[in-house]
Amino acid sequence: MSRISYLNGKFLPHDDCLVPIDDRGLQFGDGVYEVILFKNNKLIDSNPHIERLFRSLNEVKISHNFDKEFFQNLAKELFQKNNLKKGSIYLQISRGVMNRIQNCPTGFEPTVVATVSPLKNFSQEEFEEGISVITSDDIRWHRVDIKSLNLLPAVLTNQKAKDLNFNDAIFVRDGFVTEGTFANVFIVDKNDTVITRNADNFILQGITRNRIIDLAKKRNLKVEERKFGVEELTNAKEVFLTSSTLILRSVTKVNDKIISNKAGEISKLLREDYLNFIG
């Protein structure tokens, strides 16, 4: 069966989903997106994901008449048409199609695109081994809290890490860690306190991030949402990244500093708790 995607009210073969040259998403990156995990015939944390999508639409002033049920039903139907039992859905909404002008006109229908993909399964061995990251200047704009289509700084920084034979990069702004190129950053200090940057305009408040915080508190772990610098990062007992598709990936090397030889105990527990949650 060929891959099926969604474009403006129609479920079509993926290669037939084409948008006009004048679409604002293509010409300006003028749009937002969301990624939601799907397993056991349900969307994982769909309410906060869709609420964040609506928030992003509101922040960039894209008018629409969608409701939560529209996206939930679209997602379930798209997974069904692709015969996928688990995976992720990518939702993208641009301001729509119009002549190329530099301001943000109103009165146009937004372009809605949705695709689904199988979920990459990281083995227990891969998780235990962990990944390596570099730290890099955060060259993104000042509204990272909006899940917009403007991802080129993250893409270039991620490639920079791979060119240096690292797996990923962690952004640093004004001496403080913000987040990974496509994930939130957590550290565990020597007192087993779980620490992640407080949600501000320099990070995307990840839905998986929030769930991990909740699971950590249910384990009676101390959790702090605050700024921390590179020195605290490299001296941490454990480091890990979270996102909808990564779930939780242990970081065992930062720059030239070995954090640990394998995933830490708290990282293991929280990953197991999250897998139980989505299962």
XYZ file of N, CA and C in Angstrom, residues 89-278:
570
model
N 2.755 11.525 14.039
C 2.102 12.345 13.023
C 2.723 13.730 13.036
N 3.015 14.229 11.835
C 3.539 15.579 11.654
C 2.406 16.434 11.091
N 2.026 17.469 11.826
C 0.989 18.419 11.398
C 1.646 19.750 11.076
N 1.338 20.298 9.904
C 1.913 21.590 9.519
C 0.807 22.494 8.987
N 0.802 23.717 9.488
C -0.182 24.706 9.035
C 0.556 25.975 8.651
N 0.435 26.370 7.385
C 1.013 27.639 6.941
C -0.090 28.676 6.800
N 0.315 29.922 6.604
C -0.676 30.998 6.482
C -1.512 30.859 5.221
N -1.046 30.092 4.253
C -1.828 29.845 3.044
C -1.150 30.351 1.782
N -1.920 30.431 0.721
C -1.410 30.792 -0.602
C -1.835 32.211 -0.943
N -0.855 33.047 -1.295
C -1.153 34.439 -1.664
C 0.062 35.013 -2.382
N -0.106 36.154 -3.002
C 1.027 36.803 -3.645
C 2.107 37.112 -2.617
N 3.353 37.080 -3.059
C 4.481 37.237 -2.145
C 4.605 38.682 -1.671
N 4.123 38.928 -0.444
C 4.257 40.237 0.181
C 4.853 40.044 1.569
N 5.500 41.080 2.099
C 6.316 40.917 3.295
C 5.550 41.003 4.613
N 4.318 41.467 4.596
C 3.567 41.545 5.849
C 2.726 40.278 6.025
N 1.819 40.282 6.982
C 0.998 39.103 7.290
C -0.462 39.388 6.959
N -0.879 39.209 5.721
C -2.268 39.503 5.345
C -3.242 38.519 5.977
N -4.490 38.928 6.096
C -5.534 38.073 6.667
C -6.563 37.735 5.587
N -7.470 36.850 5.947
C -8.556 36.511 5.033
C -8.242 35.381 4.069
N -7.152 34.677 4.285
C -6.778 33.568 3.402
C -6.907 32.253 4.164
N -7.218 31.189 3.422
C -7.332 29.868 4.037
C -5.949 29.303 4.315
N -5.694 28.847 5.541
C -4.396 28.238 5.821
C -4.239 26.908 5.082
N -3.002 26.547 4.808
C -2.682 25.256 4.208
C -2.404 24.255 5.324
N -3.087 23.117 5.282
C -2.934 22.090 6.317
C -2.359 20.830 5.698
N -1.240 20.385 6.225
C -0.567 19.179 5.754
C -0.372 18.241 6.935
N -0.568 16.945 6.709
C -0.318 15.959 7.757
C 0.289 14.706 7.145
N 1.339 14.195 7.776
C 1.967 12.946 7.351
C 2.221 12.083 8.588
N 2.260 10.778 8.387
C 2.583 9.870 9.485
C 3.809 9.051 9.118
N 4.561 8.666 10.134
C 5.788 7.896 9.947
C 5.887 6.832 11.029
N 6.491 5.689 10.706
C 6.724 4.687 11.752
C 7.652 5.252 12.808
N 7.507 4.778 14.018
C 8.362 5.234 15.109
C 9.647 4.429 15.120
N 10.783 5.137 15.109
C 12.063 4.445 15.195
C 12.233 3.875 16.592
N 12.484 2.596 16.653
C 12.688 1.938 17.939
C 14.174 1.904 18.280
N 14.549 2.588 19.353
C 15.922 2.517 19.825
C 16.046 1.306 20.738
N 17.019 0.475 20.471
C 17.210 -0.728 21.276
C 17.683 -0.357 22.677
N 17.547 -1.307 23.576
C 18.045 -1.097 24.929
C 19.553 -0.859 24.904
N 20.242 -1.535 23.986
C 21.697 -1.360 23.865
C 22.038 0.054 23.413
N 21.271 0.580 22.452
C 21.499 1.949 21.983
C 21.244 2.944 23.108
N 20.172 2.700 23.859
C 19.872 3.591 24.971
C 20.995 3.563 26.009
N 21.435 2.352 26.339
C 22.491 2.205 27.346
C 23.778 2.896 26.903
N 24.087 2.789 25.611
C 25.322 3.379 25.087
C 25.274 4.890 25.133
N 24.085 5.471 24.911
C 23.934 6.915 24.941
C 24.475 7.584 23.694
N 24.371 8.895 23.651
C 24.825 9.666 22.502
C 25.826 10.724 22.941
N 26.526 11.282 21.966
C 27.499 12.348 22.224
C 26.970 13.658 21.662
N 27.257 14.754 22.343
C 26.796 16.066 21.896
C 27.919 17.088 22.023
N 27.822 18.128 21.214
C 28.665 19.302 21.383
C 27.805 20.417 21.956
N 28.425 21.424 22.523
C 27.713 22.647 22.860
C 27.992 23.668 21.764
N 26.993 24.488 21.470
C 27.126 25.438 20.364
C 26.309 26.687 20.652
N 26.776 27.827 20.165
C 26.038 29.080 20.358
C 24.625 28.949 19.799
N 23.665 29.427 20.567
C 22.265 29.403 20.144
C 22.035 30.555 19.168
N 21.952 30.223 17.886
C 21.827 31.243 16.837
C 20.378 31.432 16.388
N 19.431 30.865 17.145
C 18.018 30.956 16.768
C 17.416 32.300 17.194
N 16.190 32.550 16.731
C 15.525 33.806 17.086
C 15.059 33.771 18.540
N 14.403 34.853 18.973
C 14.052 35.008 20.387
C 12.677 34.453 20.744
N 12.005 33.770 19.798
C 10.696 33.201 20.096
C 10.679 31.696 19.818
N 11.621 31.024 20.465
C 11.716 29.573 20.288
C 10.511 28.872 20.904
N 9.780 29.542 21.794
C 8.586 28.957 22.401
C 7.473 28.730 21.392
N 7.566 29.362 20.223
C 6.628 29.113 19.133
C 7.189 27.981 18.281
N 6.381 26.956 18.031
C 6.847 25.812 17.239
C 6.654 26.156 15.753
N 7.535 27.021 15.270
C 7.404 27.534 13.905
C 8.215 26.698 12.924
N 8.035 26.990 11.644
C 8.731 26.255 10.589
C 10.168 26.714 10.397
N 10.595 27.727 11.125
C 11.930 28.293 10.925
C 12.991 27.467 11.655
N 13.393 26.378 11.043
C 14.265 25.404 11.697
C 15.685 25.376 11.151
N 16.017 26.277 10.228
C 17.340 26.235 9.610
C 18.477 26.340 10.628
N 18.430 27.226 11.632
C 19.530 27.261 12.615
C 19.719 25.924 13.328
N 18.618 25.244 13.650
C 18.721 23.939 14.304
C 19.295 22.901 13.356
N 18.862 22.931 12.106
C 19.361 21.981 11.106
C 20.862 22.162 10.897
N 21.314 23.396 10.741
C 22.737 23.664 10.508
C 23.582 23.257 11.716
N 23.070 23.499 12.911
C 23.824 23.145 14.115
C 23.866 21.635 14.310
N 22.766 20.973 14.002
C 22.744 19.514 14.075
C 23.755 18.917 13.100
N 23.838 19.495 11.891
C 24.801 19.007 10.901
C 26.238 19.298 11.339
N 26.434 20.444 11.972
C 27.760 20.782 12.500
C 28.230 19.702 13.470
N 27.332 19.256 14.337
C 27.679 18.202 15.285
C 28.052 16.916 14.556
N 27.272 16.553 13.564
C 27.543 15.309 12.838
C 28.851 15.400 12.045
N 29.158 16.578 11.526
C 30.433 16.764 10.816
C 31.624 16.552 11.748
N 31.406 16.777 13.038
C 32.461 16.591 14.039
C 32.386 15.211 14.692
N 31.562 14.341 14.100
C 31.375 12.966 14.589
C 30.700 12.892 15.955
N 29.804 13.845 16.208
C 28.934 13.798 17.373
C 27.508 13.538 16.889
N 26.649 13.115 17.795
C 25.270 12.812 17.409
C 24.377 14.037 17.332
N 24.621 15.018 18.188
C 23.705 16.155 18.267
C 24.436 17.322 18.921
N 23.697 18.402 19.119
C 24.266 19.602 19.743
C 23.299 20.137 20.789
N 23.851 20.798 21.775
C 23.075 21.494 22.797
C 23.378 22.977 22.677
N 22.319 23.774 22.555
C 22.480 25.220 22.394
C 22.819 25.892 23.724
N 23.640 26.941 23.624
C 24.016 27.749 24.784
C 23.826 29.225 24.417
N 23.104 29.943 25.265
C 22.858 31.381 25.041
C 23.226 32.148 26.307
N 24.086 33.162 26.154
C 24.507 33.992 27.291
C 25.063 33.139 28.441
N 25.746 32.067 28.083
C 26.382 31.219 29.079
C 25.500 30.140 29.673
N 24.212 30.125 29.302
C 23.282 29.144 29.863
C 22.776 28.191 28.785
N 22.597 26.941 29.176
C 22.036 25.928 28.282
C 20.581 26.277 27.994
N 20.193 26.177 26.722
C 18.778 26.339 26.381
C 18.173 24.964 26.117
N 18.472 24.373 24.952
C 17.938 23.049 24.642
C 18.766 22.406 23.545
N 18.402 21.189 23.154
C 19.043 20.533 22.026
C 18.507 21.091 20.722
N 19.033 20.604 19.613
C 18.574 21.126 18.324
C 17.107 20.794 18.086
N 16.670 19.632 18.584
C 15.267 19.238 18.431
C 14.762 18.525 19.684
N 15.269 18.909 20.847
C 14.889 18.218 22.080
C 15.187 19.095 23.291
N 14.504 18.816 24.392
C 14.801 19.473 25.655
C 15.935 18.754 26.369
N 16.640 19.485 27.239
C 17.811 18.965 27.941
C 17.518 18.853 29.436
N 17.880 17.703 30.005
C 17.807 17.486 31.449
C 19.190 17.101 31.961
N 19.465 17.479 33.197
C 20.642 16.957 33.887
C 20.206 16.409 35.240
N 21.020 15.526 35.777
C 20.820 15.023 37.135
C 22.098 15.337 37.905
N 21.969 16.063 39.010
C 23.175 16.431 39.747
C 23.578 15.322 40.725
N 24.633 15.560 41.477
C 25.169 14.512 42.340
C 24.262 14.201 43.531
N 23.260 15.048 43.755
C 22.266 14.781 44.798
C 20.997 14.159 44.223
N 21.069 13.722 42.972
C 19.945 13.099 42.258
C 18.778 14.059 42.035
N 19.070 15.352 41.985
C 18.060 16.344 41.613
C 17.965 16.402 40.092
N 16.738 16.311 39.586
C 16.493 16.392 38.139
C 16.287 17.859 37.788
N 17.104 18.363 36.863
C 17.117 19.798 36.540
C 16.908 19.997 35.045
N 16.040 20.914 34.689
C 15.866 21.315 33.294
C 15.574 22.808 33.258
N 15.897 23.439 32.144
C 15.706 24.893 32.068
C 14.237 25.246 32.231
N 13.991 26.332 32.952
C 12.635 26.848 33.086
C 12.099 27.251 31.720
N 10.804 27.095 31.537
C 10.170 27.409 30.253
C 10.091 28.918 30.067
N 10.808 29.416 29.067
C 10.743 30.825 28.701
C 10.734 30.910 27.182
N 10.992 32.091 26.635
C 10.925 32.249 25.182
C 12.134 31.673 24.459
N 13.122 31.167 25.194
C 14.317 30.617 24.554
C 14.308 29.090 24.458
N 13.230 28.460 24.931
C 13.079 27.023 24.709
C 11.642 26.730 24.296
N 11.466 25.602 23.616
C 10.131 25.087 23.371
C 9.742 24.235 24.579
N 8.603 24.539 25.157
C 8.158 23.771 26.325
C 7.625 22.426 25.832
N 8.505 21.440 25.839
C 8.168 20.139 25.278
C 7.075 19.431 26.061
N 6.194 18.752 25.326
C 5.150 17.975 25.988
C 5.764 16.766 26.687
N 6.737 16.124 26.029
C 7.436 15.013 26.677
C 8.232 15.520 27.876
N 8.840 16.705 27.746
C 9.534 17.347 28.879
C 8.613 17.438 30.084
N 7.414 17.966 29.854
C 6.478 18.155 30.958
C 6.054 16.821 31.570
N 5.886 15.818 30.716
C 5.486 14.499 31.222
C 6.601 13.878 32.055
N 7.855 14.025 31.595
C 8.991 13.491 32.356
C 9.088 14.173 33.723
N 8.861 15.478 33.758
C 8.860 16.205 35.038
C 7.797 15.613 35.968
N 6.603 15.374 35.420
C 5.517 14.806 36.208
C 5.878 13.411 36.730
N 6.482 12.587 35.882
C 6.863 11.229 36.290
C 7.969 11.265 37.350
N 8.900 12.211 37.209
C 9.966 12.339 38.205
C 9.384 12.709 39.574
N 8.429 13.617 39.577
C 7.805 14.022 40.843
C 7.030 12.864 41.461
N 6.408 12.033 40.624
C 5.681 10.876 41.152
C 6.632 9.860 41.782
N 7.892 9.895 41.362
C 8.918 9.047 41.993
C 9.529 9.722 43.217
N 8.979 10.881 43.573
C 9.480 11.654 44.721
C 10.913 12.132 44.511
N 11.276 12.319 43.240
C 12.560 12.933 42.936
C 12.423 14.446 43.035
N 13.450 15.102 43.479
C 13.439 16.556 43.500
C 13.644 17.072 42.084
N 12.804 18.010 41.657
C 12.876 18.566 40.311
C 13.045 20.074 40.400
N 13.980 20.606 39.629
C 14.179 22.053 39.562
C 14.104 22.505 38.118
N 13.288 23.519 37.864
C 13.211 24.147 36.550
C 13.921 25.490 36.663
N 15.144 25.545 36.135
C 15.970 26.755 36.284
C 17.087 26.739 35.242
N 17.739 27.882 35.133
C 18.880 27.978 34.230
C 20.084 27.235 34.807
N 20.899 26.679 33.906
C 22.176 26.098 34.317
C 23.164 26.271 33.167
N 24.434 26.348 33.501
C 25.464 26.636 32.509
C 26.185 25.395 32.023
N 27.193 25.617 31.176
C 27.936 24.522 30.569
C 28.726 23.757 31.620
N 29.287 24.457 32.610
C 30.054 23.773 33.641
C 29.179 22.805 34.426
N 27.969 23.248 34.766
C 27.051 22.360 35.491
C 26.619 21.194 34.596
N 26.470 21.457 33.311
C 26.132 20.399 32.349
C 27.220 19.335 32.303
N 28.460 19.763 32.145
C 29.545 18.791 31.970
C 29.934 18.097 33.273
N 29.552 18.691 34.407
C 29.834 18.057 35.697
C 28.654 17.261 36.241
N 27.599 17.151 35.449
C 26.400 16.455 35.908
C 26.650 14.960 36.044
N 25.873 14.345 36.895
C 25.926 12.895 37.077
C 25.289 12.181 35.896
N 24.205 12.762 35.370
C 23.527 12.226 34.193
C 23.058 13.388 33.329
N 22.986 13.142 32.019
C 22.418 14.103 31.064
C 21.514 13.309 30.125
N 20.340 13.859 29.811
C 19.500 13.199 28.810
C 18.648 14.221 28.065
N 18.209 13.816 26.880
C 17.364 14.635 26.012
C 15.982 14.005 25.934
N 14.956 14.846 25.758
C 13.596 14.330 25.588
C 12.898 15.018 24.426
N 12.087 14.247 23.714
C 11.202 14.778 22.673
C 10.177 13.702 22.356
N 9.176 14.040 21.539
C 8.124 13.074 21.212
C 8.675 11.857 20.490
N 9.646 12.049 19.616
C 10.169 10.922 18.846
C 11.407 10.292 19.478
N 12.245 11.099 20.155
C 13.378 10.528 20.874
C 12.921 9.799 22.128
N 11.825 10.244 22.694
C 11.325 9.857 24.010
C 12.354 10.302 25.049
N 13.309 9.464 25.404
C 14.370 9.881 26.330
C 15.662 9.216 25.881
N 16.650 10.033 25.512
C 17.949 9.514 25.078
C 19.026 9.994 26.031
N 19.778 9.050 26.532
C 20.860 9.369 27.446
C 22.034 9.997 26.688
N 22.663 11.011 27.293
C 23.865 11.642 26.750
C 25.041 11.206 27.620
N 26.020 10.553 27.002
C 27.162 10.050 27.777
C 28.443 10.832 27.531
N 28.411 11.756 26.551
C 29.600 12.567 26.269
C 29.168 13.961 25.841
N 29.750 14.992 26.446
C 29.509 16.388 26.075
C 30.844 17.004 25.716
N 30.995 17.439 24.480
C 32.280 17.922 23.969
C 33.334 16.828 24.194
N 34.394 17.135 24.897
C 35.420 16.119 25.163
C 35.276 15.484 26.542
N 34.178 15.797 27.235
C 33.990 15.308 28.604
C 33.075 14.077 28.618
N 33.561 12.979 29.160
C 32.744 11.787 29.329
C 31.877 11.970 30.578
N 30.572 11.940 30.399
C 29.655 12.063 31.531
C 29.587 10.738 32.282
N 29.451 9.657 31.517
C 29.399 8.317 32.088
C 29.658 7.320 30.969
N 29.867 6.077 31.335
C 30.108 5.040 30.333
C 28.821 4.433 29.795
N 27.713 4.704 30.479
C 26.424 4.190 30.036
C 25.317 5.041 30.661
N 24.096 4.779 30.250
C 22.963 5.542 30.761
C 22.872 5.435 32.273
N 22.502 6.546 32.904
C 22.407 6.581 34.360
C 21.138 5.946 34.894
N 21.115 5.696 36.185
C 20.004 4.988 36.803
C 18.701 5.784 36.749
N 18.769 7.090 36.989
C 17.546 7.894 36.956
C 17.033 8.001 35.524
N 17.923 8.135 34.557
C 17.510 8.145 33.153
C 16.775 6.857 32.800
N 17.293 5.731 33.272
C 16.658 4.437 33.005
C 15.263 4.376 33.613
N 15.158 4.809 34.874
C 13.865 4.754 35.552
C 12.830 5.626 34.860
N 13.215 6.842 34.481
C 12.263 7.764 33.867
C 11.874 7.307 32.463
N 12.820 6.734 31.733
C 12.486 6.177 30.418
C 11.502 5.018 30.576
N 11.758 4.153 31.530
C 10.854 3.021 31.771
C 9.474 3.523 32.173
N 9.418 4.531 33.047
C 8.136 5.097 33.459
C 7.377 5.671 32.265
N 8.107 6.345 31.359
C 7.430 6.937 30.197
C 6.931 5.852 29.249
N 7.725 4.815 29.029
C 7.287 3.718 28.162
C 6.067 3.030 28.747
N 6.010 2.892 30.064
C 4.830 2.334 30.703
C 3.636 3.265 30.529
N 3.881 4.567 30.605
C 2.808 5.551 30.438
C 2.184 5.452 29.038
N 3.013 5.379 28.006
C 2.453 5.340 26.657
C 1.937 3.950 26.303
